[in-house]
Amino acid sequence: MKAPAGTEPKPGFAAWYLIAALTLAYTASFIDRQVLNLLVGPLKADFGLDDTKLSLLQGVAFTSAYILFSPLFGRLADTGSRRGILIFGIALWSIGTSLCGLSRTYWQLFMARFGVGGSEACLTPAAWSIIADSFPERMIPRAFSIFMMGPYLGGGLALIFGGLLLESAEHWDLSAVPLIGAMKPWQIVFLAAGLPGLLIVAMMFFVREPVRHASRIAEDKGQMAMADVWRVFIQHRGFYGNFYAGMSSLVVCLYAFPAWMPTVLIRRFDAAASTVGVQYGALVLVTGSLGVLTGPWLARMLEKRGRVESLMLLPFCAAVGLILISIALGFTTSYASALAVATAASFIYSMPQALASSALQLATPNRMRGIASAVYVFVVSVTGLGAAPTIVALLTDHVFGDEKRVGDSLSITCAAAALLSAFFLWRALRSYRLLLAHR
């Protein structure tokens, strides 16, 4: 039975250590997946690529494996040791990132990115499930908000240190160092990006596997059969269907902006990669982290005013805000104004992420949280991580035919995605309100 409000035990050191380790893991995963966004220029030059082919490295190479393995890891998270899954996955994707640096051809790099994507698929279902069982219900949004800082810390650090390392490595003489001496600067960046994950693996050995708890809508009685899982999805399809569609559309902005904004600033305003990396990276790190931490605080304020559906109301509001911000990007005329719009976007698209994750976990029976998270990973990966970078590239290459107009492509893609998100999240909000009323 659920404990009465105010009587739930406070999380101890083990719970907060878990959050620290998982946040570092999430940070490392985004360093590994997004450092490529700053290497667009060197990779295009070395492999003779256009934007569309390069976008396949950003999206399809990573996402196809991510999608393929997400259901497997989701089911394992529901039935097995989530701690063991995380140790295995973090070690594998860290090695895969370093292997990107050893690539000598486009297809070698493509396959290395495939390996990184497949192993990173373990993180979301295992982490979401283990967090929900490690904290009392009232503190789950706060715990998720800390964990959800990972993408913004990782994305920011990838740009900051990736840019600095890329610039510095161009002046290093490593000819006497075996193996590394023959590497180009972009290869050294990939090699270095994979190293932090191995330290996080060591941290995960000290994480304890928590006892599984029941959810709001059902007292879970052991392992759920897949037929029962499907029955819950069908029964609450008004929430699940619109939630997945709305959040996957919103995540297009989350992935498209970091994937192409550095290139927009470099091409359109002739900025140096190191300058963009430090400035845009720092802004993403700060505003993204503030956004994801502000979300639960705003939700709590709304709940005190009687808006019990605040975990879904704020994502809808964020989608509406992103429509306006994305349109504004198309009208920027200076480096400073473009950077300001990108900064606002980073705050807005980060703010609802922890809230949506919390809503999904709280509305889902414990023994299907892993598979519900895996479905979420699947749909957001197809549209956000997989399609978003390529849609922008296709517009640039085949509609505008001018690589300097990548900013217009980004503006159109994100505005359309945010509009779709607002439509579906409004529908999900109504269903979520009814679900809470009948729980």
XYZ file of C-alpha atoms in Angstrom:
439
model
C 0.000 0.000 0.000
C 1.086 3.570 -0.648
C 2.246 5.407 2.468
C 0.194 8.432 3.523
C 1.558 11.803 2.396
C 4.284 13.035 4.715
C 4.970 9.605 6.277
C 7.140 8.154 3.511
C 10.750 7.553 4.643
C 13.351 10.041 3.486
C 15.900 8.728 0.978
C 19.266 7.916 2.514
C 22.840 8.081 1.288
C 22.412 5.047 -0.989
C 19.593 6.734 -2.928
C 21.527 9.965 -3.443
C 24.678 8.048 -4.376
C 22.585 6.226 -6.979
C 21.391 9.552 -8.425
C 24.949 10.890 -8.514
C 26.240 7.802 -10.338
C 23.328 7.724 -12.794
C 23.606 11.455 -13.510
C 27.300 11.032 -14.288
C 26.445 8.085 -16.528
C 23.794 10.107 -18.356
C 26.276 12.971 -18.697
C 28.912 10.658 -20.158
C 26.385 9.165 -22.577
C 25.598 12.597 -24.007
C 29.254 13.528 -24.243
C 29.748 10.355 -26.263
C 26.757 10.889 -28.561
C 27.008 14.676 -29.062
C 30.730 15.342 -29.347
C 30.313 14.455 -33.034
C 28.229 17.632 -33.510
C 31.347 19.794 -33.141
C 33.340 17.631 -35.569
C 31.128 18.276 -38.598
C 33.827 20.263 -40.428
C 36.752 17.825 -39.989
C 34.607 14.767 -40.763
C 33.161 16.329 -43.920
C 36.675 17.226 -45.084
C 38.271 13.823 -44.326
C 35.460 11.632 -45.684
C 34.085 13.933 -48.407
C 30.555 14.050 -46.980
C 27.551 16.283 -47.528
C 25.232 17.265 -44.662
C 22.847 14.393 -45.352
C 25.519 11.685 -45.104
C 26.971 13.276 -42.008
C 23.516 13.447 -40.427
C 23.304 9.659 -40.764
C 26.216 9.435 -38.322
C 24.409 11.799 -35.961
C 21.083 9.999 -36.309
C 20.582 6.701 -38.132
C 23.871 4.998 -37.157
C 23.210 5.655 -33.478
C 19.429 5.455 -33.462
C 18.951 2.235 -35.405
C 20.866 0.317 -32.746
C 19.250 2.317 -29.947
C 15.816 1.347 -31.240
C 16.783 -2.267 -31.867
C 18.048 -2.894 -28.339
C 15.673 -0.688 -26.322
C 12.866 -3.290 -26.041
C 15.393 -5.928 -24.967
C 16.851 -3.738 -22.243
C 13.357 -2.595 -21.252
C 12.224 -6.146 -20.640
C 15.462 -6.992 -18.825
C 14.941 -3.960 -16.575
C 11.509 -5.337 -15.607
C 12.750 -8.864 -14.910
C 16.432 -8.719 -13.989
C 19.164 -6.778 -12.194
C 19.034 -3.143 -13.249
C 22.440 -2.528 -11.658
C 24.004 -5.319 -13.725
C 22.431 -3.970 -16.924
C 23.882 -0.525 -16.242
C 27.397 -1.801 -15.541
C 27.408 -3.791 -18.770
C 25.975 -1.000 -20.921
C 28.162 1.839 -19.633
C 31.341 -0.174 -20.164
C 30.298 -1.129 -23.688
C 29.339 2.345 -24.919
C 32.537 3.868 -23.463
C 34.644 1.402 -25.428
C 32.522 2.058 -28.531
C 33.123 5.818 -28.316
C 36.865 5.335 -28.155
C 36.629 2.987 -31.150
C 35.093 5.899 -33.114
C 38.495 7.519 -32.778
C 40.207 4.498 -34.330
C 38.004 4.620 -37.430
C 39.750 5.034 -40.761
C 36.693 4.991 -43.049
C 33.169 6.373 -43.002
C 31.664 2.905 -42.563
C 33.980 2.013 -39.690
C 32.814 5.159 -37.925
C 29.200 4.308 -38.798
C 29.501 0.865 -37.173
C 31.262 2.257 -34.105
C 28.387 4.717 -33.665
C 25.974 1.799 -34.083
C 27.703 0.047 -31.175
C 27.509 3.144 -28.987
C 23.786 3.517 -29.729
C 22.969 -0.107 -28.970
C 24.711 -0.104 -25.604
C 23.330 3.303 -24.542
C 19.831 1.864 -24.978
C 20.244 0.231 -21.559
C 20.359 3.477 -19.616
C 16.838 4.912 -19.766
C 14.730 1.827 -18.888
C 17.094 0.610 -16.168
C 17.730 4.047 -14.658
C 14.105 5.216 -14.679
C 12.918 2.011 -13.046
C 15.608 1.956 -10.360
C 15.089 5.662 -9.528
C 11.326 5.194 -9.104
C 12.010 2.412 -6.577
C 14.694 4.332 -4.660
C 12.688 7.443 -3.722
C 9.294 8.131 -2.123
C 6.649 9.177 -4.629
C 6.671 12.857 -3.629
C 10.419 13.066 -4.368
C 10.487 11.202 -7.690
C 10.158 14.394 -9.805
C 13.073 15.984 -7.914
C 15.198 12.860 -8.326
C 14.391 12.754 -12.026
C 15.229 16.449 -12.408
C 18.756 15.821 -11.102
C 19.181 12.772 -13.324
C 17.814 14.702 -16.300
C 20.611 17.253 -15.968
C 22.794 14.641 -17.679
C 21.949 15.561 -21.296
C 22.650 19.243 -20.708
C 25.794 18.694 -18.679
C 26.980 16.161 -21.247
C 25.972 18.219 -24.271
C 27.618 21.327 -22.824
C 30.812 19.562 -21.785
C 31.046 17.821 -25.168
C 31.040 21.204 -26.895
C 33.290 22.987 -24.398
C 36.029 20.416 -23.984
C 35.555 18.962 -27.450
C 36.173 22.389 -28.965
C 39.152 23.139 -26.757
C 40.667 19.691 -27.292
C 40.100 19.865 -31.051
C 41.902 23.208 -31.265
C 44.739 22.134 -28.963
C 45.310 18.784 -30.681
C 45.965 20.567 -33.978
C 49.192 21.913 -32.453
C 50.366 18.776 -30.660
C 53.281 16.709 -31.893
C 52.421 13.136 -30.923
C 54.442 11.431 -33.627
C 56.524 9.549 -31.035
C 53.451 8.111 -29.282
C 52.445 4.649 -30.559
C 49.026 4.480 -32.231
C 47.944 7.969 -31.086
C 50.763 9.624 -33.020
C 49.086 8.815 -36.337
C 45.681 10.120 -35.251
C 44.019 13.292 -36.448
C 42.645 15.794 -33.917
C 39.031 14.644 -34.337
C 40.088 11.059 -33.603
C 41.810 12.143 -30.389
C 38.593 13.888 -29.303
C 36.609 10.655 -29.730
C 39.259 8.623 -27.908
C 39.235 11.001 -24.931
C 35.422 11.157 -24.798
C 35.153 7.447 -24.034
C 37.444 7.436 -21.004
C 35.162 8.919 -18.268
C 32.640 6.104 -18.668
C 35.107 3.539 -17.397
C 35.371 5.409 -14.077
C 31.577 5.496 -13.812
C 31.474 1.714 -14.247
C 33.577 1.428 -11.079
C 31.089 3.678 -9.240
C 28.168 1.481 -10.284
C 29.602 -1.526 -8.427
C 28.724 0.291 -5.172
C 25.076 0.861 -6.156
C 22.475 -1.273 -4.363
C 19.516 -2.823 -6.193
C 16.343 -1.470 -4.452
C 13.164 -3.404 -3.696
C 10.500 -2.962 -6.381
C 7.456 -0.944 -5.282
C 3.874 -0.674 -6.535
C 2.627 2.184 -8.728
C -0.348 4.500 -8.391
C -2.693 2.623 -10.675
C -2.107 -0.939 -9.599
C -0.688 -3.048 -6.831
C 1.813 -5.168 -8.736
C 1.717 -8.888 -8.096
C 4.961 -10.265 -9.440
C 6.074 -10.278 -13.059
C 3.497 -9.091 -15.619
C 2.872 -11.145 -18.733
C 3.210 -9.285 -22.027
C -0.535 -9.747 -22.591
C -1.188 -7.830 -19.356
C 1.287 -5.135 -20.370
C -0.500 -4.715 -23.694
C -3.864 -4.592 -21.904
C -2.721 -1.634 -19.787
C -1.507 0.210 -22.880
C -4.856 -0.347 -24.604
C -6.927 0.571 -21.560
C -5.074 3.873 -21.141
C -4.306 4.522 -24.820
C -5.635 8.075 -24.551
C -2.721 8.862 -22.274
C 0.026 6.599 -23.613
C -0.572 7.202 -27.329
C -0.749 10.979 -27.055
C 2.062 11.115 -24.489
C 4.450 9.219 -26.741
C 3.480 11.233 -29.826
C 3.688 14.568 -28.021
C 6.991 13.991 -26.258
C 8.655 12.467 -29.322
C 7.730 15.609 -31.288
C 9.059 17.823 -28.505
C 12.314 15.875 -28.391
C 12.913 16.785 -32.044
C 13.836 20.256 -30.751
C 16.007 18.795 -27.996
C 18.128 16.894 -30.535
C 17.951 19.167 -33.581
C 19.174 22.301 -31.800
C 22.361 20.773 -30.307
C 23.010 18.780 -33.499
C 22.972 21.763 -35.875
C 23.210 24.983 -33.840
C 27.029 24.857 -33.657
C 27.098 24.498 -37.450
C 24.623 27.383 -37.846
C 26.892 29.658 -35.809
C 30.051 28.510 -37.612
C 28.702 28.730 -41.170
C 26.390 31.704 -40.943
C 28.561 33.966 -38.799
C 32.060 32.582 -39.571
C 32.696 31.776 -35.906
C 35.568 29.499 -34.872
C 34.646 25.989 -33.716
C 36.496 26.493 -30.429
C 34.609 29.753 -29.759
C 31.249 28.159 -30.510
C 32.129 25.132 -28.422
C 32.965 27.157 -25.328
C 30.190 29.752 -25.595
C 27.285 27.631 -26.814
C 28.465 24.683 -24.725
C 28.533 26.762 -21.543
C 25.083 28.181 -22.256
C 23.617 24.723 -22.934
C 25.164 23.395 -19.738
C 23.819 26.217 -17.567
C 20.396 26.850 -19.115
C 19.655 23.193 -19.741
C 20.481 22.307 -16.137
C 18.442 25.242 -14.814
C 15.522 24.251 -17.001
C 15.399 20.661 -15.853
C 15.738 21.717 -12.184
C 13.108 24.450 -12.511
C 10.485 22.078 -13.925
C 9.710 20.183 -10.686
C 9.682 23.441 -8.711
C 7.086 24.935 -11.053
C 5.088 21.695 -10.982
C 5.074 21.751 -7.175
C 3.810 25.330 -7.166
C 1.005 24.420 -9.548
C 0.076 21.358 -7.469
C -0.288 23.573 -4.389
C -2.741 25.657 -6.414
C -4.796 22.540 -7.176
C -3.352 21.649 -10.598
C -2.717 17.961 -9.910
C -1.971 17.397 -13.607
C 1.013 19.796 -13.531
C 3.453 17.066 -14.599
C 1.758 17.112 -18.016
C 0.577 20.742 -18.115
C 4.108 22.165 -18.159
C 5.292 20.022 -21.109
C 2.319 21.367 -23.106
C 3.280 24.946 -22.201
C 6.887 24.235 -23.215
C 5.754 23.009 -26.631
C 3.825 26.237 -27.207
C 6.888 28.261 -26.205
C 9.118 26.328 -28.586
C 6.878 27.184 -31.537
C 7.629 30.879 -30.992
C 11.324 30.371 -30.234
C 11.884 28.215 -33.318
C 10.226 30.786 -35.560
C 12.383 33.517 -33.999
C 15.537 31.637 -35.004
C 14.707 32.199 -38.667
C 14.740 35.973 -38.152
C 18.054 36.319 -36.295
C 20.603 38.559 -38.006
C 23.627 38.367 -35.718
C 25.725 35.834 -33.846
C 24.539 37.269 -30.517
C 20.830 37.089 -31.400
C 21.133 33.532 -32.728
C 22.969 32.496 -29.561
C 20.268 34.133 -27.424
C 17.495 32.226 -29.227
C 19.417 28.956 -28.860
C 19.876 29.680 -25.154
C 16.141 30.246 -24.656
C 15.384 27.041 -26.551
C 17.766 25.076 -24.323
C 15.919 26.216 -21.187
C 12.440 25.585 -22.588
C 13.003 22.141 -24.101
C 14.829 20.931 -20.979
C 12.213 22.115 -18.481
C 9.539 19.413 -19.117
C 11.819 16.376 -19.478
C 11.915 15.290 -15.826
C 8.213 16.018 -15.444
C 7.199 13.836 -18.387
C 9.440 11.011 -17.161
C 7.908 11.237 -13.700
C 4.359 11.263 -15.072
C 5.056 8.133 -17.109
C 6.577 6.281 -14.152
C 3.835 7.290 -11.709
C 1.066 6.310 -14.138
C 2.572 2.916 -14.988
C 2.537 -0.350 -12.981
C 5.972 -1.183 -11.585
C 6.481 -4.419 -13.483
C 5.945 -2.700 -16.830
C 7.859 0.519 -16.149
C 10.870 -0.799 -18.006
C 8.899 -1.653 -21.133
C 6.942 1.637 -20.926
C 10.262 3.479 -20.739
C 11.623 1.401 -23.625
C 8.624 2.335 -25.780
C 9.271 5.962 -24.886
C 12.934 5.573 -25.858
C 11.855 3.931 -29.116
C 9.490 6.665 -30.260
C 11.660 9.595 -29.198
C 14.677 7.965 -30.805
C 12.939 7.465 -34.150
C 11.681 11.041 -34.362
C 14.122 12.972 -32.206
C 17.513 11.333 -32.380
C 16.986 9.522 -35.671
C 14.936 11.797 -37.886
C 15.602 15.303 -36.532
C 19.231 15.752 -37.688
C 18.483 14.228 -41.099
C 15.340 16.313 -41.714
C 17.378 19.471 -41.135
C 20.127 18.208 -43.455
C 17.677 17.218 -46.212
C 16.088 20.666 -46.171
C 19.525 22.276 -46.363
C 20.870 20.049 -49.160
C 17.783 19.493 -51.297
C 15.340 22.359 -50.618
C 17.550 25.394 -50.034
C 20.644 23.983 -51.749
C 22.838 26.275 -49.655
C 24.714 25.061 -46.593
C 24.633 28.581 -45.086
C 20.829 28.290 -44.792
C 21.026 25.469 -42.264
C 19.560 27.930 -39.725
C 16.376 28.226 -41.791
C 16.168 24.425 -42.003
C 16.548 24.168 -38.236
C 13.898 26.836 -37.633
C 11.301 25.178 -39.887
C 11.937 21.667 -38.506
C 11.645 22.674 -34.845
C 8.635 24.962 -35.306
C 6.675 22.201 -37.064
C 7.689 19.622 -34.459
C 6.704 21.903 -31.565
C 3.298 22.525 -33.158
C 2.644 18.784 -33.379
C 3.858 18.346 -29.815
C 1.451 20.955 -28.479
C -1.477 19.219 -30.203
C -0.711 15.746 -28.819
C 0.316 16.906 -25.335
C -2.980 18.776 -24.968
C -4.787 15.504 -25.667
C -2.477 13.581 -23.301
C -3.085 16.195 -20.610
C -6.847 15.602 -20.691
C -6.378 11.813 -20.442
C -3.801 12.146 -17.665
C -6.224 14.291 -15.671
C -8.877 11.578 -15.955
C -6.382 8.857 -15.050
C -5.423 10.713 -11.852
C -9.086 11.236 -10.970
C -9.788 7.474 -11.110
C -6.602 6.081 -9.598
